[in-house]
Amino acid sequence: MKIRLALAALTLLLAPATVQAQVFHDLPGVVTTQEHEAEERVDCTPRYIPPPENSTKQHWGRTVYDCTRSGVTSTGSGMPLSRERDLRGLDW
């Protein structure tokens, strides 16, 4: 009797789980990992601004960076930070 109960318990314990995870579709604010990474990605392009042509002083041209993140574009003359270095708390 005890052997039969032990075998029955072992059978139940070793049987593969057939429980499926619940899947929710179209929840507001929920995005896939790929969409989230695409939103967090920063795309920067350098752009050279030449010196003024009619300048009496000797000016040099300068490079600015146009960076886009989540649809917002910002421009700055400083080199954009590296995400990996920023996460480690390091400067550029």
N, CA, C and O atoms as a CHARMM CRD file, in Angstrom:
* protein
*
  368
    1    1 MET  N      0.81600  -1.18600   0.00000 PROA 1      0.00000
    2    1 MET  CA     0.00000   0.00000   0.00000 PROA 1      0.00000
    3    1 MET  C      0.87000   1.26500   0.00000 PROA 1      0.00000
    4    1 MET  O      0.62300   2.20900  -0.75000 PROA 1      0.00000
    5    2 LYS  N      1.90100   1.25400   0.86800 PROA 2      0.00000
    6    2 LYS  CA     2.78600   2.41100   0.93000 PROA 2      0.00000
    7    2 LYS  C      3.58300   2.54700  -0.35700 PROA 2      0.00000
    8    2 LYS  O      3.87100   3.66000  -0.79900 PROA 2      0.00000
    9    3 ILE  N      3.93700   1.42700  -0.95400 PROA 3      0.00000
   10    3 ILE  CA     4.70700   1.47600  -2.19600 PROA 3      0.00000
   11    3 ILE  C      3.84900   2.04700  -3.31800 PROA 3      0.00000
   12    3 ILE  O      4.33900   2.82100  -4.14000 PROA 3      0.00000
   13    4 ARG  N      2.57800   1.67500  -3.35700 PROA 4      0.00000
   14    4 ARG  CA     1.67800   2.20000  -4.38700 PROA 4      0.00000
   15    4 ARG  C      1.49800   3.71100  -4.22100 PROA 4      0.00000
   16    4 ARG  O      1.49100   4.44100  -5.21200 PROA 4      0.00000
   17    5 LEU  N      1.35500   4.18000  -3.00400 PROA 5      0.00000
   18    5 LEU  CA     1.20700   5.61800  -2.75900 PROA 5      0.00000
   19    5 LEU  C      2.48900   6.36600  -3.14200 PROA 5      0.00000
   20    5 LEU  O      2.43900   7.45300  -3.71800 PROA 5      0.00000
   21    6 ALA  N      3.62000   5.77500  -2.81600 PROA 6      0.00000
   22    6 ALA  CA     4.89500   6.41000  -3.16100 PROA 6      0.00000
   23    6 ALA  C      5.07000   6.47900  -4.67000 PROA 6      0.00000
   24    6 ALA  O      5.53900   7.49100  -5.19200 PROA 6      0.00000
   25    7 LEU  N      4.69800   5.40700  -5.38600 PROA 7      0.00000
   26    7 LEU  CA     4.79800   5.41500  -6.84600 PROA 7      0.00000
   27    7 LEU  C      3.82700   6.42300  -7.46200 PROA 7      0.00000
   28    7 LEU  O      4.16600   7.09300  -8.43800 PROA 7      0.00000
   29    8 ALA  N      2.65200   6.53000  -6.91400 PROA 8      0.00000
   30    8 ALA  CA     1.66700   7.49900  -7.41700 PROA 8      0.00000
   31    8 ALA  C      2.16400   8.92500  -7.18700 PROA 8      0.00000
   32    8 ALA  O      2.02500   9.78500  -8.05700 PROA 8      0.00000
   33    9 ALA  N      2.74400   9.16900  -6.01300 PROA 9      0.00000
   34    9 ALA  CA     3.27000  10.50000  -5.71700 PROA 9      0.00000
   35    9 ALA  C      4.44300  10.83900  -6.63600 PROA 9      0.00000
   36    9 ALA  O      4.55500  11.96600  -7.11600 PROA 9      0.00000
   37   10 LEU  N      5.31700   9.85700  -6.87700 PROA 10     0.00000
   38   10 LEU  CA     6.43700  10.07700  -7.79200 PROA 10     0.00000
   39   10 LEU  C      5.95500  10.36900  -9.20400 PROA 10     0.00000
   40   10 LEU  O      6.51700  11.22500  -9.88800 PROA 10     0.00000
   41   11 THR  N      4.94000   9.67800  -9.63600 PROA 11     0.00000
   42   11 THR  CA     4.39300   9.90000 -10.96900 PROA 11     0.00000
   43   11 THR  C      3.86500  11.31700 -11.10300 PROA 11     0.00000
   44   11 THR  O      4.08700  11.97400 -12.12000 PROA 11     0.00000
   45   12 LEU  N      3.16500  11.78800 -10.07600 PROA 12     0.00000
   46   12 LEU  CA     2.63100  13.15200 -10.12000 PROA 12     0.00000
   47   12 LEU  C      3.75400  14.18800 -10.08000 PROA 12     0.00000
   48   12 LEU  O      3.68300  15.21200 -10.76000 PROA 12     0.00000
   49   13 LEU  N      4.78200  13.92400  -9.28900 PROA 13     0.00000
   50   13 LEU  CA     5.88000  14.88100  -9.17700 PROA 13     0.00000
   51   13 LEU  C      6.74300  14.93500 -10.43600 PROA 13     0.00000
   52   13 LEU  O      7.23900  16.00000 -10.80400 PROA 13     0.00000
   53   14 LEU  N      6.91900  13.80700 -11.08500 PROA 14     0.00000
   54   14 LEU  CA     7.77800  13.76600 -12.26700 PROA 14     0.00000
   55   14 LEU  C      7.05100  14.09400 -13.56000 PROA 14     0.00000
   56   14 LEU  O      7.68800  14.26600 -14.59900 PROA 14     0.00000
   57   15 ALA  N      5.73400  14.18400 -13.51300 PROA 15     0.00000
   58   15 ALA  CA     4.96500  14.50900 -14.72000 PROA 15     0.00000
   59   15 ALA  C      5.28000  15.94400 -15.13900 PROA 15     0.00000
   60   15 ALA  O      5.39900  16.81600 -14.27800 PROA 15     0.00000
   61   16 PRO  N      5.41600  16.20900 -16.43100 PROA 16     0.00000
   62   16 PRO  CA     5.71500  17.57200 -16.88400 PROA 16     0.00000
   63   16 PRO  C      4.55000  18.50800 -16.58500 PROA 16     0.00000
   64   16 PRO  O      3.38100  18.13600 -16.68700 PROA 16     0.00000
   65   17 ALA  N      4.90400  19.71600 -16.22000 PROA 17     0.00000
   66   17 ALA  CA     3.87700  20.71400 -15.91000 PROA 17     0.00000
   67   17 ALA  C      3.15900  21.12600 -17.18500 PROA 17     0.00000
   68   17 ALA  O      3.79900  21.42500 -18.19400 PROA 17     0.00000
   69   18 THR  N      1.86900  21.14300 -17.14300 PROA 18     0.00000
   70   18 THR  CA     1.08200  21.51300 -18.31500 PROA 18     0.00000
   71   18 THR  C      0.44300  22.88300 -18.14500 PROA 18     0.00000
   72   18 THR  O     -0.40800  23.27600 -18.94300 PROA 18     0.00000
   73   19 VAL  N      0.84200  23.60300 -17.12300 PROA 19     0.00000
   74   19 VAL  CA     0.27700  24.91600 -16.86300 PROA 19     0.00000
   75   19 VAL  C      0.89400  25.91100 -17.84500 PROA 19     0.00000
   76   19 VAL  O      2.11700  26.01100 -17.93900 PROA 19     0.00000
   77   20 GLN  N      0.07400  26.63100 -18.55900 PROA 20     0.00000
   78   20 GLN  CA     0.54100  27.63400 -19.50500 PROA 20     0.00000
   79   20 GLN  C      0.53900  29.00600 -18.84400 PROA 20     0.00000
   80   20 GLN  O     -0.31500  29.30500 -18.00900 PROA 20     0.00000
   81   21 ALA  N      1.49600  29.82700 -19.22400 PROA 21     0.00000
   82   21 ALA  CA     1.54200  31.19400 -18.70900 PROA 21     0.00000
   83   21 ALA  C      0.42500  32.00500 -19.34600 PROA 21     0.00000
   84   21 ALA  O      0.05200  31.78300 -20.49700 PROA 21     0.00000
   85   22 GLN  N     -0.09500  32.94000 -18.58100 PROA 22     0.00000
   86   22 GLN  CA    -1.13900  33.80700 -19.12400 PROA 22     0.00000
   87   22 GLN  C     -0.49900  34.82300 -20.05800 PROA 22     0.00000
   88   22 GLN  O      0.55300  35.38300 -19.75000 PROA 22     0.00000
   89   23 VAL  N     -1.12200  35.05300 -21.17400 PROA 23     0.00000
   90   23 VAL  CA    -0.62000  36.00800 -22.15100 PROA 23     0.00000
   91   23 VAL  C     -1.64000  37.12500 -22.27200 PROA 23     0.00000
   92   23 VAL  O     -2.81900  36.88500 -22.53200 PROA 23     0.00000
   93   24 PHE  N     -1.16700  38.35600 -22.07900 PROA 24     0.00000
   94   24 PHE  CA    -2.03400  39.51400 -22.18900 PROA 24     0.00000
   95   24 PHE  C     -1.65300  40.28100 -23.44700 PROA 24     0.00000
   96   24 PHE  O     -0.46800  40.46000 -23.73100 PROA 24     0.00000
   97   25 HSD  N     -2.61800  40.72000 -24.17700 PROA 25     0.00000
   98   25 HSD  CA    -2.38800  41.47100 -25.40400 PROA 25     0.00000
   99   25 HSD  C     -2.97000  42.87400 -25.25700 PROA 25     0.00000
  100   25 HSD  O     -3.98900  43.07400 -24.59600 PROA 25     0.00000
  101   26 ASP  N     -2.31800  43.81800 -25.87300 PROA 26     0.00000
  102   26 ASP  CA    -2.81800  45.19400 -25.99300 PROA 26     0.00000
  103   26 ASP  C     -3.03300  45.87900 -24.64800 PROA 26     0.00000
  104   26 ASP  O     -4.02500  46.58600 -24.47000 PROA 26     0.00000
  105   27 LEU  N     -2.12500  45.68200 -23.70300 PROA 27     0.00000
  106   27 LEU  CA    -2.20900  46.40700 -22.45000 PROA 27     0.00000
  107   27 LEU  C     -1.58200  47.77500 -22.64200 PROA 27     0.00000
  108   27 LEU  O     -0.53500  47.87800 -23.28200 PROA 27     0.00000
  109   28 PRO  N     -2.18500  48.82700 -22.11200 PROA 28     0.00000
  110   28 PRO  CA    -1.62100  50.16500 -22.30200 PROA 28     0.00000
  111   28 PRO  C     -0.29300  50.31200 -21.56800 PROA 28     0.00000
  112   28 PRO  O     -0.17600  49.93700 -20.40200 PROA 28     0.00000
  113   29 GLY  N      0.69800  50.85700 -22.25200 PROA 29     0.00000
  114   29 GLY  CA     1.99400  51.10800 -21.66500 PROA 29     0.00000
  115   29 GLY  C      2.94500  49.92900 -21.67100 PROA 29     0.00000
  116   29 GLY  O      4.10600  50.07800 -21.28900 PROA 29     0.00000
  117   30 VAL  N      2.48700  48.76300 -22.09200 PROA 30     0.00000
  118   30 VAL  CA     3.33900  47.57800 -22.10400 PROA 30     0.00000
  119   30 VAL  C      3.95700  47.44400 -23.49000 PROA 30     0.00000
  120   30 VAL  O      3.24600  47.41600 -24.49500 PROA 30     0.00000
  121   31 VAL  N      5.28600  47.36300 -23.53600 PROA 31     0.00000
  122   31 VAL  CA     5.99300  47.22600 -24.80900 PROA 31     0.00000
  123   31 VAL  C      6.93400  46.03200 -24.72000 PROA 31     0.00000
  124   31 VAL  O      7.28800  45.58500 -23.62900 PROA 31     0.00000
  125   32 THR  N      7.32700  45.53100 -25.86300 PROA 32     0.00000
  126   32 THR  CA     8.26800  44.42300 -25.89100 PROA 32     0.00000
  127   32 THR  C      9.67200  44.93200 -25.56500 PROA 32     0.00000
  128   32 THR  O      9.91800  46.13900 -25.56500 PROA 32     0.00000
  129   33 THR  N     10.56700  44.02700 -25.29400 PROA 33     0.00000
  130   33 THR  CA    11.94100  44.40200 -24.97600 PROA 33     0.00000
  131   33 THR  C     12.59400  45.12200 -26.14900 PROA 33     0.00000
  132   33 THR  O     13.33000  46.09000 -25.95500 PROA 33     0.00000
  133   34 GLN  N     12.32700  44.65300 -27.36700 PROA 34     0.00000
  134   34 GLN  CA    12.91600  45.28800 -28.54500 PROA 34     0.00000
  135   34 GLN  C     12.40200  46.71800 -28.70200 PROA 34     0.00000
  136   34 GLN  O     13.17400  47.61500 -29.03800 PROA 34     0.00000
  137   35 GLU  N     11.10400  46.94300 -28.46400 PROA 35     0.00000
  138   35 GLU  CA    10.56700  48.29700 -28.57300 PROA 35     0.00000
  139   35 GLU  C     11.15600  49.20600 -27.50000 PROA 35     0.00000
  140   35 GLU  O     11.44400  50.37400 -27.75900 PROA 35     0.00000
  141   36 HSD  N     11.33400  48.66900 -26.29700 PROA 36     0.00000
  142   36 HSD  CA    11.90000  49.46700 -25.21300 PROA 36     0.00000
  143   36 HSD  C     13.34600  49.86200 -25.52400 PROA 36     0.00000
  144   36 HSD  O     13.74200  51.00600 -25.30200 PROA 36     0.00000
  145   37 GLU  N     14.12200  48.92100 -26.03400 PROA 37     0.00000
  146   37 GLU  CA    15.50800  49.22400 -26.38900 PROA 37     0.00000
  147   37 GLU  C     15.57500  50.22200 -27.53800 PROA 37     0.00000
  148   37 GLU  O     16.47800  51.05700 -27.58300 PROA 37     0.00000
  149   38 ALA  N     14.61600  50.14100 -28.47400 PROA 38     0.00000
  150   38 ALA  CA    14.59300  51.09700 -29.58300 PROA 38     0.00000
  151   38 ALA  C     14.27300  52.50100 -29.07300 PROA 38     0.00000
  152   38 ALA  O     14.80400  53.48100 -29.59600 PROA 38     0.00000
  153   39 GLU  N     13.40900  52.61100 -28.05700 PROA 39     0.00000
  154   39 GLU  CA    13.07800  53.92100 -27.49400 PROA 39     0.00000
  155   39 GLU  C     14.26300  54.51700 -26.75300 PROA 39     0.00000
  156   39 GLU  O     14.46500  55.73000 -26.79200 PROA 39     0.00000
  157   40 GLU  N     15.04700  53.68700 -26.08000 PROA 40     0.00000
  158   40 GLU  CA    16.17200  54.16100 -25.29500 PROA 40     0.00000
  159   40 GLU  C     17.42000  54.42400 -26.13100 PROA 40     0.00000
  160   40 GLU  O     18.37400  55.02900 -25.64100 PROA 40     0.00000
  161   41 ARG  N     17.42500  53.97900 -27.38300 PROA 41     0.00000
  162   41 ARG  CA    18.60600  54.13900 -28.22600 PROA 41     0.00000
  163   41 ARG  C     18.79300  55.61000 -28.59100 PROA 41     0.00000
  164   41 ARG  O     17.83800  56.31600 -28.91300 PROA 41     0.00000
  165   42 VAL  N     20.02700  56.04400 -28.53400 PROA 42     0.00000
  166   42 VAL  CA    20.37300  57.42200 -28.89400 PROA 42     0.00000
  167   42 VAL  C     21.15800  57.36800 -30.19500 PROA 42     0.00000
  168   42 VAL  O     22.17500  56.68100 -30.28600 PROA 42     0.00000
  169   43 ASP  N     20.68400  58.09500 -31.20400 PROA 43     0.00000
  170   43 ASP  CA    21.36900  58.18300 -32.48800 PROA 43     0.00000
  171   43 ASP  C     21.95800  59.58400 -32.61600 PROA 43     0.00000
  172   43 ASP  O     21.22600  60.57300 -32.60800 PROA 43     0.00000
  173   44 CYS  N     23.28000  59.66300 -32.73300 PROA 44     0.00000
  174   44 CYS  CA    23.96100  60.95300 -32.84200 PROA 44     0.00000
  175   44 CYS  C     24.69400  61.04600 -34.16900 PROA 44     0.00000
  176   44 CYS  O     25.34400  60.09900 -34.61100 PROA 44     0.00000
  177   45 THR  N     24.57300  62.20700 -34.78900 PROA 45     0.00000
  178   45 THR  CA    25.30200  62.46300 -36.03000 PROA 45     0.00000
  179   45 THR  C     26.07500  63.77100 -35.87400 PROA 45     0.00000
  180   45 THR  O     25.49700  64.78400 -35.48000 PROA 45     0.00000
  181   46 PRO  N     27.37500  63.76000 -36.18000 PROA 46     0.00000
  182   46 PRO  CA    28.14600  65.00000 -36.10400 PROA 46     0.00000
  183   46 PRO  C     27.86100  65.89000 -37.31400 PROA 46     0.00000
  184   46 PRO  O     27.59200  65.40400 -38.41300 PROA 46     0.00000
  185   47 ARG  N     27.92700  67.19000 -37.08800 PROA 47     0.00000
  186   47 ARG  CA    27.69100  68.15900 -38.16500 PROA 47     0.00000
  187   47 ARG  C     28.70700  69.28500 -38.00800 PROA 47     0.00000
  188   47 ARG  O     28.88000  69.83000 -36.91800 PROA 47     0.00000
  189   48 TYR  N     29.37200  69.62800 -39.10000 PROA 48     0.00000
  190   48 TYR  CA    30.39300  70.67000 -39.07600 PROA 48     0.00000
  191   48 TYR  C     29.75500  72.01200 -39.42600 PROA 48     0.00000
  192   48 TYR  O     29.04100  72.13200 -40.42100 PROA 48     0.00000
  193   49 ILE  N     30.02300  73.01500 -38.59500 PROA 49     0.00000
  194   49 ILE  CA    29.54400  74.37800 -38.86700 PROA 49     0.00000
  195   49 ILE  C     30.76800  75.19700 -39.25600 PROA 49     0.00000
  196   49 ILE  O     31.65900  75.40600 -38.43300 PROA 49     0.00000
  197   50 PRO  N     30.82200  75.66400 -40.50700 PROA 50     0.00000
  198   50 PRO  CA    32.00500  76.42300 -40.95300 PROA 50     0.00000
  199   50 PRO  C     32.04900  77.80400 -40.30900 PROA 50     0.00000
  200   50 PRO  O     31.02700  78.29600 -39.82900 PROA 50     0.00000
  201   51 PRO  N     33.22800  78.43500 -40.29400 PROA 51     0.00000
  202   51 PRO  CA    33.33900  79.78700 -39.72800 PROA 51     0.00000
  203   51 PRO  C     32.61200  80.78800 -40.62800 PROA 51     0.00000
  204   51 PRO  O     32.42000  80.52700 -41.81500 PROA 51     0.00000
  205   52 PRO  N     32.21100  81.92400 -40.07400 PROA 52     0.00000
  206   52 PRO  CA    31.56000  82.94700 -40.89600 PROA 52     0.00000
  207   52 PRO  C     32.50500  83.45300 -41.98600 PROA 52     0.00000
  208   52 PRO  O     33.70300  83.60500 -41.74900 PROA 52     0.00000
  209   53 GLU  N     31.96900  83.71400 -43.17400 PROA 53     0.00000
  210   53 GLU  CA    32.81200  84.13800 -44.29300 PROA 53     0.00000
  211   53 GLU  C     33.30300  85.56400 -44.14600 PROA 53     0.00000
  212   53 GLU  O     34.43100  85.86700 -44.53600 PROA 53     0.00000
  213   54 ASN  N     32.48900  86.44600 -43.59400 PROA 54     0.00000
  214   54 ASN  CA    32.84000  87.87000 -43.52200 PROA 54     0.00000
  215   54 ASN  C     33.38600  88.24400 -42.15100 PROA 54     0.00000
  216   54 ASN  O     33.18200  89.36900 -41.69600 PROA 54     0.00000
  217   55 SER  N     34.06100  87.33900 -41.49800 PROA 55     0.00000
  218   55 SER  CA    34.55900  87.61400 -40.16300 PROA 55     0.00000
  219   55 SER  C     35.91500  88.31100 -40.24500 PROA 55     0.00000
  220   55 SER  O     36.76700  87.94400 -41.05400 PROA 55     0.00000
  221   56 THR  N     36.10300  89.32500 -39.39200 PROA 56     0.00000
  222   56 THR  CA    37.39200  90.02000 -39.35800 PROA 56     0.00000
  223   56 THR  C     38.36900  89.29100 -38.44600 PROA 56     0.00000
  224   56 THR  O     39.58100  89.46100 -38.57700 PROA 56     0.00000
  225   57 LYS  N     37.85800  88.48400 -37.53000 PROA 57     0.00000
  226   57 LYS  CA    38.71200  87.70600 -36.64600 PROA 57     0.00000
  227   57 LYS  C     38.92000  86.32600 -37.24900 PROA 57     0.00000
  228   57 LYS  O     38.15400  85.87900 -38.10300 PROA 57     0.00000
  229   58 GLN  N     39.95500  85.67300 -36.79600 PROA 58     0.00000
  230   58 GLN  CA    40.21400  84.32700 -37.29100 PROA 58     0.00000
  231   58 GLN  C     39.36900  83.34500 -36.47600 PROA 58     0.00000
  232   58 GLN  O     39.65700  83.07200 -35.31000 PROA 58     0.00000
  233   59 HSD  N     38.34200  82.83400 -37.10400 PROA 59     0.00000
  234   59 HSD  CA    37.45600  81.87500 -36.44800 PROA 59     0.00000
  235   59 HSD  C     37.70000  80.49300 -37.02600 PROA 59     0.00000
  236   59 HSD  O     38.04500  80.34200 -38.19800 PROA 59     0.00000
  237   60 TRP  N     37.51900  79.51800 -36.20700 PROA 60     0.00000
  238   60 TRP  CA    37.58400  78.14000 -36.65700 PROA 60     0.00000
  239   60 TRP  C     36.16800  77.60200 -36.70300 PROA 60     0.00000
  240   60 TRP  O     35.29300  78.03100 -35.95100 PROA 60     0.00000
  241   61 GLY  N     35.96700  76.66900 -37.58900 PROA 61     0.00000
  242   61 GLY  CA    34.67000  76.01100 -37.60900 PROA 61     0.00000
  243   61 GLY  C     34.53400  75.11600 -36.39000 PROA 61     0.00000
  244   61 GLY  O     35.51100  74.86300 -35.68500 PROA 61     0.00000
  245   62 ARG  N     33.34000  74.64500 -36.14500 PROA 62     0.00000
  246   62 ARG  CA    33.13900  73.77900 -34.99100 PROA 62     0.00000
  247   62 ARG  C     32.22800  72.62600 -35.35600 PROA 62     0.00000
  248   62 ARG  O     31.46700  72.69200 -36.32100 PROA 62     0.00000
  249   63 THR  N     32.32000  71.57900 -34.57600 PROA 63     0.00000
  250   63 THR  CA    31.49700  70.39900 -34.78900 PROA 63     0.00000
  251   63 THR  C     30.41700  70.34900 -33.71800 PROA 63     0.00000
  252   63 THR  O     30.70600  70.49700 -32.53100 PROA 63     0.00000
  253   64 VAL  N     29.19000  70.14500 -34.13300 PROA 64     0.00000
  254   64 VAL  CA    28.08300  69.96200 -33.19800 PROA 64     0.00000
  255   64 VAL  C     27.49500  68.56700 -33.43700 PROA 64     0.00000
  256   64 VAL  O     27.66100  67.98300 -34.50700 PROA 64     0.00000
  257   65 TYR  N     26.82000  68.06100 -32.43800 PROA 65     0.00000
  258   65 TYR  CA    26.22200  66.73200 -32.50500 PROA 65     0.00000
  259   65 TYR  C     24.71500  66.84600 -32.39100 PROA 65     0.00000
  260   65 TYR  O     24.19600  67.42300 -31.43500 PROA 65     0.00000
  261   66 ASP  N     24.01600  66.29200 -33.37100 PROA 66     0.00000
  262   66 ASP  CA    22.56000  66.21900 -33.34200 PROA 66     0.00000
  263   66 ASP  C     22.18000  64.82400 -32.85300 PROA 66     0.00000
  264   66 ASP  O     22.39900  63.83500 -33.55300 PROA 66     0.00000
  265   67 CYS  N     21.61000  64.74700 -31.64800 PROA 67     0.00000
  266   67 CYS  CA    21.26500  63.45900 -31.04700 PROA 67     0.00000
  267   67 CYS  C     19.74800  63.33300 -30.92400 PROA 67     0.00000
  268   67 CYS  O     19.06300  64.26900 -30.51300 PROA 67     0.00000
  269   68 THR  N     19.24300  62.16300 -31.28900 PROA 68     0.00000
  270   68 THR  CA    17.80700  61.89300 -31.22600 PROA 68     0.00000
  271   68 THR  C     17.57100  60.71700 -30.28900 PROA 68     0.00000
  272   68 THR  O     18.19200  59.66300 -30.42500 PROA 68     0.00000
  273   69 ARG  N     16.66400  60.91400 -29.33600 PROA 69     0.00000
  274   69 ARG  CA    16.27000  59.86300 -28.40200 PROA 69     0.00000
  275   69 ARG  C     14.77300  59.96900 -28.16800 PROA 69     0.00000
  276   69 ARG  O     14.27400  61.01400 -27.75200 PROA 69     0.00000
  277   70 SER  N     14.07100  58.90200 -28.43100 PROA 70     0.00000
  278   70 SER  CA    12.61400  58.82200 -28.24100 PROA 70     0.00000
  279   70 SER  C     11.89800  59.91800 -29.01300 PROA 70     0.00000
  280   70 SER  O     10.89200  60.44800 -28.54200 PROA 70     0.00000
  281   71 GLY  N     12.40100  60.26300 -30.18900 PROA 71     0.00000
  282   71 GLY  CA    11.75300  61.27600 -31.01900 PROA 71     0.00000
  283   71 GLY  C     12.12600  62.69800 -30.67600 PROA 71     0.00000
  284   71 GLY  O     11.67500  63.62000 -31.35600 PROA 71     0.00000
  285   72 VAL  N     12.93400  62.91900 -29.64700 PROA 72     0.00000
  286   72 VAL  CA    13.35300  64.25800 -29.24500 PROA 72     0.00000
  287   72 VAL  C     14.77800  64.46500 -29.72500 PROA 72     0.00000
  288   72 VAL  O     15.65600  63.65100 -29.44200 PROA 72     0.00000
  289   73 THR  N     15.01500  65.56600 -30.45900 PROA 73     0.00000
  290   73 THR  CA    16.34300  65.86900 -30.99300 PROA 73     0.00000
  291   73 THR  C     16.95500  67.01300 -30.20600 PROA 73     0.00000
  292   73 THR  O     16.30500  68.02900 -29.96100 PROA 73     0.00000
  293   74 SER  N     18.21000  66.84100 -29.81100 PROA 74     0.00000
  294   74 SER  CA    18.94500  67.90300 -29.13000 PROA 74     0.00000
  295   74 SER  C     20.27800  68.09200 -29.83000 PROA 74     0.00000
  296   74 SER  O     20.82500  67.16000 -30.42100 PROA 74     0.00000
  297   75 THR  N     20.79100  69.30900 -29.75600 PROA 75     0.00000
  298   75 THR  CA    22.04900  69.65500 -30.40700 PROA 75     0.00000
  299   75 THR  C     22.99800  70.21300 -29.36300 PROA 75     0.00000
  300   75 THR  O     22.60000  71.00800 -28.51200 PROA 75     0.00000
  301   76 GLY  N     24.25000  69.79600 -29.43100 PROA 76     0.00000
  302   76 GLY  CA    25.24400  70.29800 -28.49600 PROA 76     0.00000
  303   76 GLY  C     26.62800  70.17400 -29.07400 PROA 76     0.00000
  304   76 GLY  O     26.86900  69.38200 -29.98600 PROA 76     0.00000
  305   77 SER  N     27.55500  70.97600 -28.52900 PROA 77     0.00000
  306   77 SER  CA    28.92300  70.95700 -29.03900 PROA 77     0.00000
  307   77 SER  C     29.77900  69.94200 -28.29600 PROA 77     0.00000
  308   77 SER  O     30.87200  69.60700 -28.75300 PROA 77     0.00000
  309   78 GLY  N     29.30400  69.45200 -27.17000 PROA 78     0.00000
  310   78 GLY  CA    30.06700  68.45700 -26.41400 PROA 78     0.00000
  311   78 GLY  C     29.86900  67.06900 -27.00000 PROA 78     0.00000
  312   78 GLY  O     28.82500  66.75700 -27.57300 PROA 78     0.00000
  313   79 MET  N     30.89200  66.24700 -26.84400 PROA 79     0.00000
  314   79 MET  CA    30.81300  64.87700 -27.32100 PROA 79     0.00000
  315   79 MET  C     29.72400  64.13800 -26.53600 PROA 79     0.00000
  316   79 MET  O     29.69800  64.23000 -25.30800 PROA 79     0.00000
  317   80 PRO  N     28.83600  63.41500 -27.20000 PROA 80     0.00000
  318   80 PRO  CA    27.79500  62.70100 -26.46600 PROA 80     0.00000
  319   80 PRO  C     28.40700  61.60700 -25.59400 PROA 80     0.00000
  320   80 PRO  O     29.40100  60.98100 -25.96100 PROA 80     0.00000
  321   81 LEU  N     27.79000  61.39200 -24.42700 PROA 81     0.00000
  322   81 LEU  CA    28.31700  60.40200 -23.49800 PROA 81     0.00000
  323   81 LEU  C     28.08800  58.99700 -24.00600 PROA 81     0.00000
  324   81 LEU  O     27.07700  58.71100 -24.64700 PROA 81     0.00000
  325   82 SER  N     29.02200  58.13500 -23.71800 PROA 82     0.00000
  326   82 SER  CA    28.87700  56.72500 -24.02700 PROA 82     0.00000
  327   82 SER  C     27.96600  56.11700 -22.97500 PROA 82     0.00000
  328   82 SER  O     28.18600  56.31600 -21.78000 PROA 82     0.00000
  329   83 ARG  N     26.95300  55.38300 -23.39400 PROA 83     0.00000
  330   83 ARG  CA    25.99500  54.80700 -22.45300 PROA 83     0.00000
  331   83 ARG  C     26.67900  53.83900 -21.49800 PROA 83     0.00000
  332   83 ARG  O     26.38900  53.83100 -20.30200 PROA 83     0.00000
  333   84 GLU  N     27.58600  53.02600 -22.02400 PROA 84     0.00000
  334   84 GLU  CA    28.25700  52.04200 -21.19000 PROA 84     0.00000
  335   84 GLU  C     29.13100  52.72000 -20.13600 PROA 84     0.00000
  336   84 GLU  O     29.14000  52.31000 -18.97600 PROA 84     0.00000
  337   85 ARG  N     29.86100  53.75200 -20.54000 PROA 85     0.00000
  338   85 ARG  CA    30.70900  54.45900 -19.57900 PROA 85     0.00000
  339   85 ARG  C     29.85900  55.22200 -18.58000 PROA 85     0.00000
  340   85 ARG  O     30.21400  55.31000 -17.40400 PROA 85     0.00000
  341   86 ASP  N     28.73400  55.77800 -19.03500 PROA 86     0.00000
  342   86 ASP  CA    27.85200  56.51300 -18.14500 PROA 86     0.00000
  343   86 ASP  C     27.26200  55.58800 -17.08200 PROA 86     0.00000
  344   86 ASP  O     27.13000  55.98400 -15.92400 PROA 86     0.00000
  345   87 LEU  N     26.90500  54.35800 -17.46400 PROA 87     0.00000
  346   87 LEU  CA    26.35400  53.40800 -16.50300 PROA 87     0.00000
  347   87 LEU  C     27.39700  53.00200 -15.45900 PROA 87     0.00000
  348   87 LEU  O     27.04500  52.66300 -14.32900 PROA 87     0.00000
  349   88 ARG  N     28.66000  53.03600 -15.82900 PROA 88     0.00000
  350   88 ARG  CA    29.73000  52.69400 -14.89300 PROA 88     0.00000
  351   88 ARG  C     30.15400  53.88600 -14.04400 PROA 88     0.00000
  352   88 ARG  O     30.99300  53.74300 -13.15400 PROA 88     0.00000
  353   89 GLY  N     29.58300  55.06300 -14.30900 PROA 89     0.00000
  354   89 GLY  CA    29.92700  56.25500 -13.53500 PROA 89     0.00000
  355   89 GLY  C     31.19900  56.91700 -13.99500 PROA 89     0.00000
  356   89 GLY  O     31.78900  57.69800 -13.24800 PROA 89     0.00000
  357   90 LEU  N     31.64700  56.62500 -15.22000 PROA 90     0.00000
  358   90 LEU  CA    32.87600  57.21200 -15.74000 PROA 90     0.00000
  359   90 LEU  C     32.56500  58.39200 -16.66300 PROA 90     0.00000
  360   90 LEU  O     31.48900  58.46400 -17.25600 PROA 90     0.00000
  361   91 ASP  N     33.50700  59.29800 -16.77200 PROA 91     0.00000
  362   91 ASP  CA    33.36500  60.37800 -17.74900 PROA 91     0.00000
  363   91 ASP  C     33.62800  59.82300 -19.13200 PROA 91     0.00000
  364   91 ASP  O     33.92100  58.63700 -19.28900 PROA 91     0.00000
  365   92 TRP  N     33.52700  60.66500 -20.11600 PROA 92     0.00000
  366   92 TRP  CA    33.72100  60.22000 -21.49200 PROA 92     0.00000
  367   92 TRP  C     35.13800  59.75300 -21.64500 PROA 92     0.00000
  368   92 TRP  O     35.53400  59.32900 -22.73100 PROA 92     0.00000
